[in-house]
Tab-separated table of C-alpha atoms in Angstrom:
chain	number	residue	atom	x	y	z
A	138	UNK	CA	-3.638	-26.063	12.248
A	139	UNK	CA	-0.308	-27.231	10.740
A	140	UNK	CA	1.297	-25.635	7.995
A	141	UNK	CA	2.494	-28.124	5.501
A	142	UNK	CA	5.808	-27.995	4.412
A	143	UNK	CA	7.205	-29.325	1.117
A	144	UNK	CA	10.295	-30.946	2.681
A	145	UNK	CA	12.931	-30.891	5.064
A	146	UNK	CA	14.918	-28.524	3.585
A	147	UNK	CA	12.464	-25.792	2.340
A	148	UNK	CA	13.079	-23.187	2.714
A	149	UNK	CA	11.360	-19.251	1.511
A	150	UNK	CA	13.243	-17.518	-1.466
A	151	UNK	CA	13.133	-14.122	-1.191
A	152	UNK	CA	12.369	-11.426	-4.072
A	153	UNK	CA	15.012	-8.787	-4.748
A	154	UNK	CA	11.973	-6.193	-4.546
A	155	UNK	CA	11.959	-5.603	-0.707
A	156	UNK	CA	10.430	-2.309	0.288
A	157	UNK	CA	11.058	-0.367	3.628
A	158	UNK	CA	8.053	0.967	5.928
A	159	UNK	CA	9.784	3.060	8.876
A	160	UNK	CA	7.627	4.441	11.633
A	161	UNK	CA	8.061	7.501	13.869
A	162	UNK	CA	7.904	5.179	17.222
A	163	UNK	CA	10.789	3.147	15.846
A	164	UNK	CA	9.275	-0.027	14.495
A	165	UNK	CA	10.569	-0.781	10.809
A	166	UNK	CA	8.916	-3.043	8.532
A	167	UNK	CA	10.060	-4.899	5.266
A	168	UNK	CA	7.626	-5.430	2.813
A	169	UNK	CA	8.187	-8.245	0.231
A	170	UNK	CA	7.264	-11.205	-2.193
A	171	UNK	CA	8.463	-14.489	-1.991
A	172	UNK	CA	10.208	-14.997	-5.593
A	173	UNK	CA	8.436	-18.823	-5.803
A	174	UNK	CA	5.431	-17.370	-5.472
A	175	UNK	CA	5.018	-16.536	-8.953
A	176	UNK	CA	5.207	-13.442	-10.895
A	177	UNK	CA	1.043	-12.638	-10.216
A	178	UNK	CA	2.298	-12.106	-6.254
A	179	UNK	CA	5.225	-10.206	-7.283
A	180	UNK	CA	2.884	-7.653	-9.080
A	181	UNK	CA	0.737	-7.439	-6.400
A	182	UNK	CA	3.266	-6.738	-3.776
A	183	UNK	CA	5.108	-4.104	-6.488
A	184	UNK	CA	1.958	-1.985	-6.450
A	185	UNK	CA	1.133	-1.938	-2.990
A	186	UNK	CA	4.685	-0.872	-2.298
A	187	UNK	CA	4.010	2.029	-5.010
A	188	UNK	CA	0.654	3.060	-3.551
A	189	UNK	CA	1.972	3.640	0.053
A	190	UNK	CA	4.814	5.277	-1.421
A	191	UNK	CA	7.634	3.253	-0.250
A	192	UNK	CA	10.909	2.755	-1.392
A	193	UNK	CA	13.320	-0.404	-1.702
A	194	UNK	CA	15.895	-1.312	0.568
A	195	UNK	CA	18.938	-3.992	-0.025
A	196	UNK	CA	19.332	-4.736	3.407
A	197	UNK	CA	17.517	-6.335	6.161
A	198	UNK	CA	15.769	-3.115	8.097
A	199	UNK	CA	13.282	-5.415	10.617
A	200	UNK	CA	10.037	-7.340	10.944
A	201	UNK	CA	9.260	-8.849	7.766
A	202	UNK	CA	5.546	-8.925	6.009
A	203	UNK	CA	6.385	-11.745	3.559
A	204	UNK	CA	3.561	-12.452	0.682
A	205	UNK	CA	3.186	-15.599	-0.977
A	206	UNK	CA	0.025	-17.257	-2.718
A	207	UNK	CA	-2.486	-19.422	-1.324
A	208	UNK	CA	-3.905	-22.445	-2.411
A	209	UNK	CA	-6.380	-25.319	-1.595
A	210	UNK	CA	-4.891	-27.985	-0.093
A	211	UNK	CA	-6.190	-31.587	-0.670
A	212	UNK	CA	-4.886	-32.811	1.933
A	213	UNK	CA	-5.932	-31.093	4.630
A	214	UNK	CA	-9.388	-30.934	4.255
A	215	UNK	CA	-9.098	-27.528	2.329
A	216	UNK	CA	-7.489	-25.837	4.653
A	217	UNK	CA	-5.333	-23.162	3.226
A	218	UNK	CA	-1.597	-23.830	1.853
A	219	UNK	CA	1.082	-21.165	1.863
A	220	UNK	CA	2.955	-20.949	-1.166
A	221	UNK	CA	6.039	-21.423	-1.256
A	222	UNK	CA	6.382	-23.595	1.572
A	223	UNK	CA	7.625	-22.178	5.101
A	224	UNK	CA	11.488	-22.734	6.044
A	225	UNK	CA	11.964	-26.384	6.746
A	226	UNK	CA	13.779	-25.829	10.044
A	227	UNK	CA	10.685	-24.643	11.678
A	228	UNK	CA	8.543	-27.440	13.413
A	229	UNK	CA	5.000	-27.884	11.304
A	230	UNK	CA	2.673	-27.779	14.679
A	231	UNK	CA	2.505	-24.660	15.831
A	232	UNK	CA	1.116	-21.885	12.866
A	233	UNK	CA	-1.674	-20.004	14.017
A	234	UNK	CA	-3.339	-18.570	10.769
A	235	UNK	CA	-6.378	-16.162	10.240
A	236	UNK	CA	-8.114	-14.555	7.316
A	237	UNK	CA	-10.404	-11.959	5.993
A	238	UNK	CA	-10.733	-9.812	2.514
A	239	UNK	CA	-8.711	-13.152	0.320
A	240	UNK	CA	-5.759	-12.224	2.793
A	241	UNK	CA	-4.350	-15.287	4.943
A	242	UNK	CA	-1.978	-14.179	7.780
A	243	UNK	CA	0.251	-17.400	9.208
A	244	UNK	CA	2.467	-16.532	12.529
A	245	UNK	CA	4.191	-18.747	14.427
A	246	UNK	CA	5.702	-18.310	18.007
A	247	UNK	CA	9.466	-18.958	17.027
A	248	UNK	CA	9.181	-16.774	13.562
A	249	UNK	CA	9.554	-13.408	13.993
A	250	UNK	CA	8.397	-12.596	10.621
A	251	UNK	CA	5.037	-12.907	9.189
A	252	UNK	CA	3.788	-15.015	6.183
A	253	UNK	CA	0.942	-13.195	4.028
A	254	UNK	CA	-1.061	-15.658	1.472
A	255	UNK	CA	-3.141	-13.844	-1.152
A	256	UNK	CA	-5.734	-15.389	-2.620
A	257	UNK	CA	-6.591	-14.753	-6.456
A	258	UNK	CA	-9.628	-12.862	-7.798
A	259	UNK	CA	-10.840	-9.574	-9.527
A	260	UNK	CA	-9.911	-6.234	-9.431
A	261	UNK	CA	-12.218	-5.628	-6.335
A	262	UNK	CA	-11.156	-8.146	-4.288
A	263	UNK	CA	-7.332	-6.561	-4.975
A	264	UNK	CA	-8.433	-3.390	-3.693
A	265	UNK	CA	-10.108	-5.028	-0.388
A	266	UNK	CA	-6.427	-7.126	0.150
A	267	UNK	CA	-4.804	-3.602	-0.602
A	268	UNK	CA	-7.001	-2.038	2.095
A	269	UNK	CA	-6.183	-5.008	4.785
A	270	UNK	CA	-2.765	-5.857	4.021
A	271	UNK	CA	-1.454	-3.401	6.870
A	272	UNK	CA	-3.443	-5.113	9.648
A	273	UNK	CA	-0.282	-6.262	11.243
A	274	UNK	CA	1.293	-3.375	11.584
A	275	UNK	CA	-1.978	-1.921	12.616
A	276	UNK	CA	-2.626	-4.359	15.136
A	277	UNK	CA	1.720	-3.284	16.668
A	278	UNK	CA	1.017	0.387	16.632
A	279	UNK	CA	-2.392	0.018	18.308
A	280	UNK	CA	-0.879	-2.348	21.168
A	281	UNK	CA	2.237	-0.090	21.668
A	282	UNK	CA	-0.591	3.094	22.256
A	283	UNK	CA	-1.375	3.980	18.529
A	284	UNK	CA	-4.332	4.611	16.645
A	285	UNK	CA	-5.946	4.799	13.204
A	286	UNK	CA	-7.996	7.934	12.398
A	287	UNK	CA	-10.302	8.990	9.895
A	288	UNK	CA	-9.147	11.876	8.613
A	289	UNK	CA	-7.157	14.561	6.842
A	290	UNK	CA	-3.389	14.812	7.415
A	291	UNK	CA	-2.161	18.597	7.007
A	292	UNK	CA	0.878	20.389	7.727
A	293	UNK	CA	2.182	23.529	8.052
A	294	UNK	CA	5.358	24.841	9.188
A	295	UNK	CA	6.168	21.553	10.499
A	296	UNK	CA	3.177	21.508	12.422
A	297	UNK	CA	0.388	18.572	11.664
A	298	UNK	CA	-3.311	18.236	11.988
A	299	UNK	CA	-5.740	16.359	11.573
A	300	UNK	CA	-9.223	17.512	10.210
A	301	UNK	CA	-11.816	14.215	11.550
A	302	UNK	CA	-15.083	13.722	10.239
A	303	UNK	CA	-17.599	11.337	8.860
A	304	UNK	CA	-17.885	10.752	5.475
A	305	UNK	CA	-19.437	13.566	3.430
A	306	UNK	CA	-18.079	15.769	6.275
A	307	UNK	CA	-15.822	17.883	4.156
A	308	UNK	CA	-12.593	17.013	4.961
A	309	UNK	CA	-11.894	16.278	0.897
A	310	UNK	CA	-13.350	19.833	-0.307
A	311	UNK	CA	-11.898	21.247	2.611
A	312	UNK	CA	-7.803	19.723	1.249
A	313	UNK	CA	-8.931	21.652	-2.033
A	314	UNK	CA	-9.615	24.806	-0.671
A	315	UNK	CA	-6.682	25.409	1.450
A	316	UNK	CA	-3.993	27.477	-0.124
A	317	UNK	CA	-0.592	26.752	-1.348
A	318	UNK	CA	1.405	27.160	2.432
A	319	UNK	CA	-0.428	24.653	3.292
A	320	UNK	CA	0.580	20.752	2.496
A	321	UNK	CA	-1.905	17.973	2.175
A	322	UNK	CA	-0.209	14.846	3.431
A	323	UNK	CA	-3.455	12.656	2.730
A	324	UNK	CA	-7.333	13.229	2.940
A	325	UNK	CA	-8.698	10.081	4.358
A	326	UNK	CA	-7.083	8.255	6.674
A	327	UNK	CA	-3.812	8.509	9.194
A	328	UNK	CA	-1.599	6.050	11.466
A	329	UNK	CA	-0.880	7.849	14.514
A	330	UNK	CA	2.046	6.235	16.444
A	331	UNK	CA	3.472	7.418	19.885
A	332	UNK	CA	7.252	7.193	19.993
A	333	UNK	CA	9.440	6.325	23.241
A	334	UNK	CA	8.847	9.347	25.014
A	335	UNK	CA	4.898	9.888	24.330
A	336	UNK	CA	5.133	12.279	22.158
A	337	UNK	CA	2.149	11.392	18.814
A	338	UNK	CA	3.051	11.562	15.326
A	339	UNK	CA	1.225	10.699	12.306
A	340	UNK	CA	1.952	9.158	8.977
A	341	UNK	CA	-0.293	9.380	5.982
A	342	UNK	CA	-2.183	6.130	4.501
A	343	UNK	CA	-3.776	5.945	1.022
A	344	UNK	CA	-6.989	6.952	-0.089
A	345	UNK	CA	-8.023	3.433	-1.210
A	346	UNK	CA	-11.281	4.504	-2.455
A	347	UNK	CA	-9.438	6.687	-5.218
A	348	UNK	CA	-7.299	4.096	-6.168
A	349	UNK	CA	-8.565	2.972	-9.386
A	350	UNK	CA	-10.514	6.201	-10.240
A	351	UNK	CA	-8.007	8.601	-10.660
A	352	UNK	CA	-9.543	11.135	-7.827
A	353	UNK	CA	-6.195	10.330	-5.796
A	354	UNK	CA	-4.867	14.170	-6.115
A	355	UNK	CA	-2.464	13.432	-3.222
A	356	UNK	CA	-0.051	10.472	-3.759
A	357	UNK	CA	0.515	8.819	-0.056
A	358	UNK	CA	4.172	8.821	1.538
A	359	UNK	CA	3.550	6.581	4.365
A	360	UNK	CA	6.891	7.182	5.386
A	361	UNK	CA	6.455	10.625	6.159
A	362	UNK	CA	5.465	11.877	9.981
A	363	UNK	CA	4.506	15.034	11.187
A	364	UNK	CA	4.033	15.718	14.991
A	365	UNK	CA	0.524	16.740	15.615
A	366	UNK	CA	-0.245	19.612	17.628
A	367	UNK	CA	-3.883	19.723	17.233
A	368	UNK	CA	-6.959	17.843	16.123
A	369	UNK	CA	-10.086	19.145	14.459
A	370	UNK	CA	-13.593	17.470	14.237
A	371	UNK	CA	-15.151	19.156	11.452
A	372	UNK	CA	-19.079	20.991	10.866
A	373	UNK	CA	-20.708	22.269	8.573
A	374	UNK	CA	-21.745	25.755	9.571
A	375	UNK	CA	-22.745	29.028	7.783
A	376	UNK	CA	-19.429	30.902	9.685
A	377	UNK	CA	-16.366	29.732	10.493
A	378	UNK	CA	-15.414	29.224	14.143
A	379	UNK	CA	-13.535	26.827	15.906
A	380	UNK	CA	-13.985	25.742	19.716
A	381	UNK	CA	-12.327	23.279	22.077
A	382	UNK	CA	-13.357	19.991	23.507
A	383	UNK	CA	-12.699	18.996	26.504
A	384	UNK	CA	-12.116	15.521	28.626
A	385	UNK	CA	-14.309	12.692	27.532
A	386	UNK	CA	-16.027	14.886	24.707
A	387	UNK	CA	-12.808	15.227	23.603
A	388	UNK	CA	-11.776	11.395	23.837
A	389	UNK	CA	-15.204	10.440	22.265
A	390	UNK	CA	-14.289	11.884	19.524
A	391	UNK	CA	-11.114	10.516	18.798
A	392	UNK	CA	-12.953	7.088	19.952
A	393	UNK	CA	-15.356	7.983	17.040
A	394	UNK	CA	-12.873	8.834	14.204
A	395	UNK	CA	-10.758	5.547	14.913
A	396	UNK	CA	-13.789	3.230	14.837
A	397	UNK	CA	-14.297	4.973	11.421
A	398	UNK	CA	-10.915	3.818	10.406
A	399	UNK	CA	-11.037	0.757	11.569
A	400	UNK	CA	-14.761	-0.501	10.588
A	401	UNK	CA	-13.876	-1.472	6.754
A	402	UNK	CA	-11.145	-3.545	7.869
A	403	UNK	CA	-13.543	-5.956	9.476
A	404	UNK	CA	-11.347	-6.350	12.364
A	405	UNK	CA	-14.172	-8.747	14.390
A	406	UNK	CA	-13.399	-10.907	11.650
A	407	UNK	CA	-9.986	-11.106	11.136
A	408	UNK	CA	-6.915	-11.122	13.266
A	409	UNK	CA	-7.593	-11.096	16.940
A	410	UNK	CA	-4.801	-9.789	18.015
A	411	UNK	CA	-5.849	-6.137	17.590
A	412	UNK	CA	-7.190	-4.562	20.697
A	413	UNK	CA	-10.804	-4.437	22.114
A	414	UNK	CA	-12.907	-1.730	22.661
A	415	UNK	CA	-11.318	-1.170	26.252
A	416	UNK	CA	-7.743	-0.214	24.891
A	417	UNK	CA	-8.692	1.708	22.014
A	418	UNK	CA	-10.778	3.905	23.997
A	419	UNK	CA	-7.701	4.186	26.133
A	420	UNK	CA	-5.617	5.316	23.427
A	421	UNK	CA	-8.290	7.598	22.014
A	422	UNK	CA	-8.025	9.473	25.443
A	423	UNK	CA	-4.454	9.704	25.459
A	424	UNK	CA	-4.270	11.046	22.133
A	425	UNK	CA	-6.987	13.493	22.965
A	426	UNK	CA	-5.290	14.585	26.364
A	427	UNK	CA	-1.728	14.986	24.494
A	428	UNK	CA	-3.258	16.780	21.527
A	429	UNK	CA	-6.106	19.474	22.216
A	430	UNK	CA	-9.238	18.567	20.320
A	431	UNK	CA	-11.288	21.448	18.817
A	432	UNK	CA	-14.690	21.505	17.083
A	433	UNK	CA	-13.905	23.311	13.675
A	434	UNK	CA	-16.864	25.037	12.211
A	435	UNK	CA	-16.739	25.241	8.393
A	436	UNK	CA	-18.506	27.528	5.949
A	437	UNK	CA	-18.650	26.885	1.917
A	438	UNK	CA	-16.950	30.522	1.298
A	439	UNK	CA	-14.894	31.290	4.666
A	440	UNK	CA	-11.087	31.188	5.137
A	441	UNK	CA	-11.396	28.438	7.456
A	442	UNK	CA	-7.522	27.713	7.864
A	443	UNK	CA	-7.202	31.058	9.110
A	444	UNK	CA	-9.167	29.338	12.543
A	445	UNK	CA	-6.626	26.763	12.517
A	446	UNK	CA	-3.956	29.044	12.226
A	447	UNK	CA	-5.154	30.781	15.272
A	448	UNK	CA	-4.443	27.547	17.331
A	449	UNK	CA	-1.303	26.589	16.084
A	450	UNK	CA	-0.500	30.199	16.998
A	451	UNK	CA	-1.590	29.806	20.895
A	452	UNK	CA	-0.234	26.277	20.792
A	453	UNK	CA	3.303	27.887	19.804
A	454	UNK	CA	3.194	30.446	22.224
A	455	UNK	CA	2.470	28.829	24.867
A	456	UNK	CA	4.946	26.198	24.305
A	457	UNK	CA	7.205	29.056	24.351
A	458	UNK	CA	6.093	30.159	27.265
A	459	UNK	CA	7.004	26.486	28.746
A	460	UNK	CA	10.242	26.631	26.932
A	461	UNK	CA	11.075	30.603	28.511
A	462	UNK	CA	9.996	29.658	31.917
């Protein structure tokens, strides 16, 4: 498909509003509206920025996600047109384009950047784009080894975890009950990215589903990493106990939170650039050989934290030990 351009010169005015998303594994990210694309997509792109905590920058930082609007095109048999128009230098053949949740994502092989076309609608619909608007930086951090997890982001002394479960698992009630030397980084979902020398870190992502409602008692940071040193799939029990997995019970589990992270964002139906099955299941087991896995049994009265400071206290020593030796 060709992306129609409005003349020779066009070319795409930036906003003054460009925000910064910097990863632990060294990518960087610029976040911003196009300024002819109306005040509606400078809003939009305003908010997002606010809800994954990110800041502005003045200067070019890297790899631009550049919104516009989208509209129907007459002629070319309705296929979507990005407004405003791509820079007139670059040929017309040659956009590839794919969408899903009234998001439109245009690339082109001599563009580094990408072009993001938002589609208008009701507050619903604006959540859904919120929830998707990531997907190319998803779709980097996966390929370079990354993953996205269900689950809470905690940290303590420097030291991250992350509590995984389904839904209705506990991993909300269990962010409330902790006490105060503990620090909730985010209770639902995390990007975990694997700098240069294979070490994993994670960085918080919103809790879209508390958005609107006001239940969002921990504001994200996205720009914020912690190195993980252990992960936890929680269960409900009557005591509290924790035990560790091992090899592929281990990686299935890891397998199992990401596909929970990943299933609202309709990947199958959106860009196909992120990874199959194959190479997420790689990373999973990775992640879960770098990091030890444990099953964390939780009760409704117990100290549970006091488990996973147990771990963090063997993890410490025995990195000592490594250190010492």
């Amino acid at each position: 498909m060709a992306v129609r351009r409005c003349g020779a010169a066009a070319e795409v005015h930036r906003c003054d509003m460009r925000y910064q998303l910097s990863l632990f594994d060294g990518k960087t990210w610029e976040i911003e509206a196009c300024r002819d694309a109306g005040l509606e997509v400078m809003a939009w792109v305003e908010e997002f920025a606010a809800h994954l905590g990110l800041k502005t920058c003045s200067e070019k930082v890297g790899r631009c996600l550049r919104f516009g609007r989208i509209e129907k095109d007459s002629h070319s048999d309705g296929f979507p047109r990005f407004v405003p128009c791509p820079p007139g230098d670059i040929a017309a053949q040659g956009w590839r384009f794919s969408g899903v949740a009234g998001l439109v994502f245009f690339e082109h092989p001599e563009v580094r950047d990408l072009l993001c076309g938002i589609m208008s609608g009701n507050r619903s619909l604006v959540l859904r784009q919120f929830r998707h608007a990531l997907l190319p930086v998803f779709d980097e951090v996966i390929k370079a080894g990354g993953l996205i997890v269900h689950g809470a982001l905690l940290e303590r002394r420097g030291s991250g975890v992350l509590l995984m479960g389904k839904s209705g698992a506990g991993k909300t009630t269990c962010c409330q009950r902790l006490p105060s030397n503990w620090r909730i980084l985010g209770d639902d979902l995390a990007l975990v990215v694997k700098d240069r020398n294979g070490h994993f870190l994670a960085h918080p992502l919103p809790t879209w589903s508390a958005v609107d409602s006001g239940r969002n008692k921990w504001p994200c940071r996205m720009n914020e990493s912690v190195p993980l040193e252990a992960l936890f799939v929680l269960k409900q029990s009557l005591i509290d106990s924790v035990g560790k997995l091992r090899g592929a019970e281990a990686a299935v589990a890891v397998k199992q939170a990401s596909d929970e992270a990943l299933m609202p964002l309709d990947i199958a139906h959106s860009r196909s650039g992120i990874p199959g099955r194959k190479e997420l299941f790689q990373n999973a087991m990775d992640l879960s050989k770098a990091i030890s896995t444990f099953q964390l049994r939780v009760s409704l009265t117990g100290r549970f934290w006091e488990k996973i400071e147990e771990v963090l206290g063997r993890i410490a020593e025995q990195c000592r030990g490594i250190e010492s030796a």
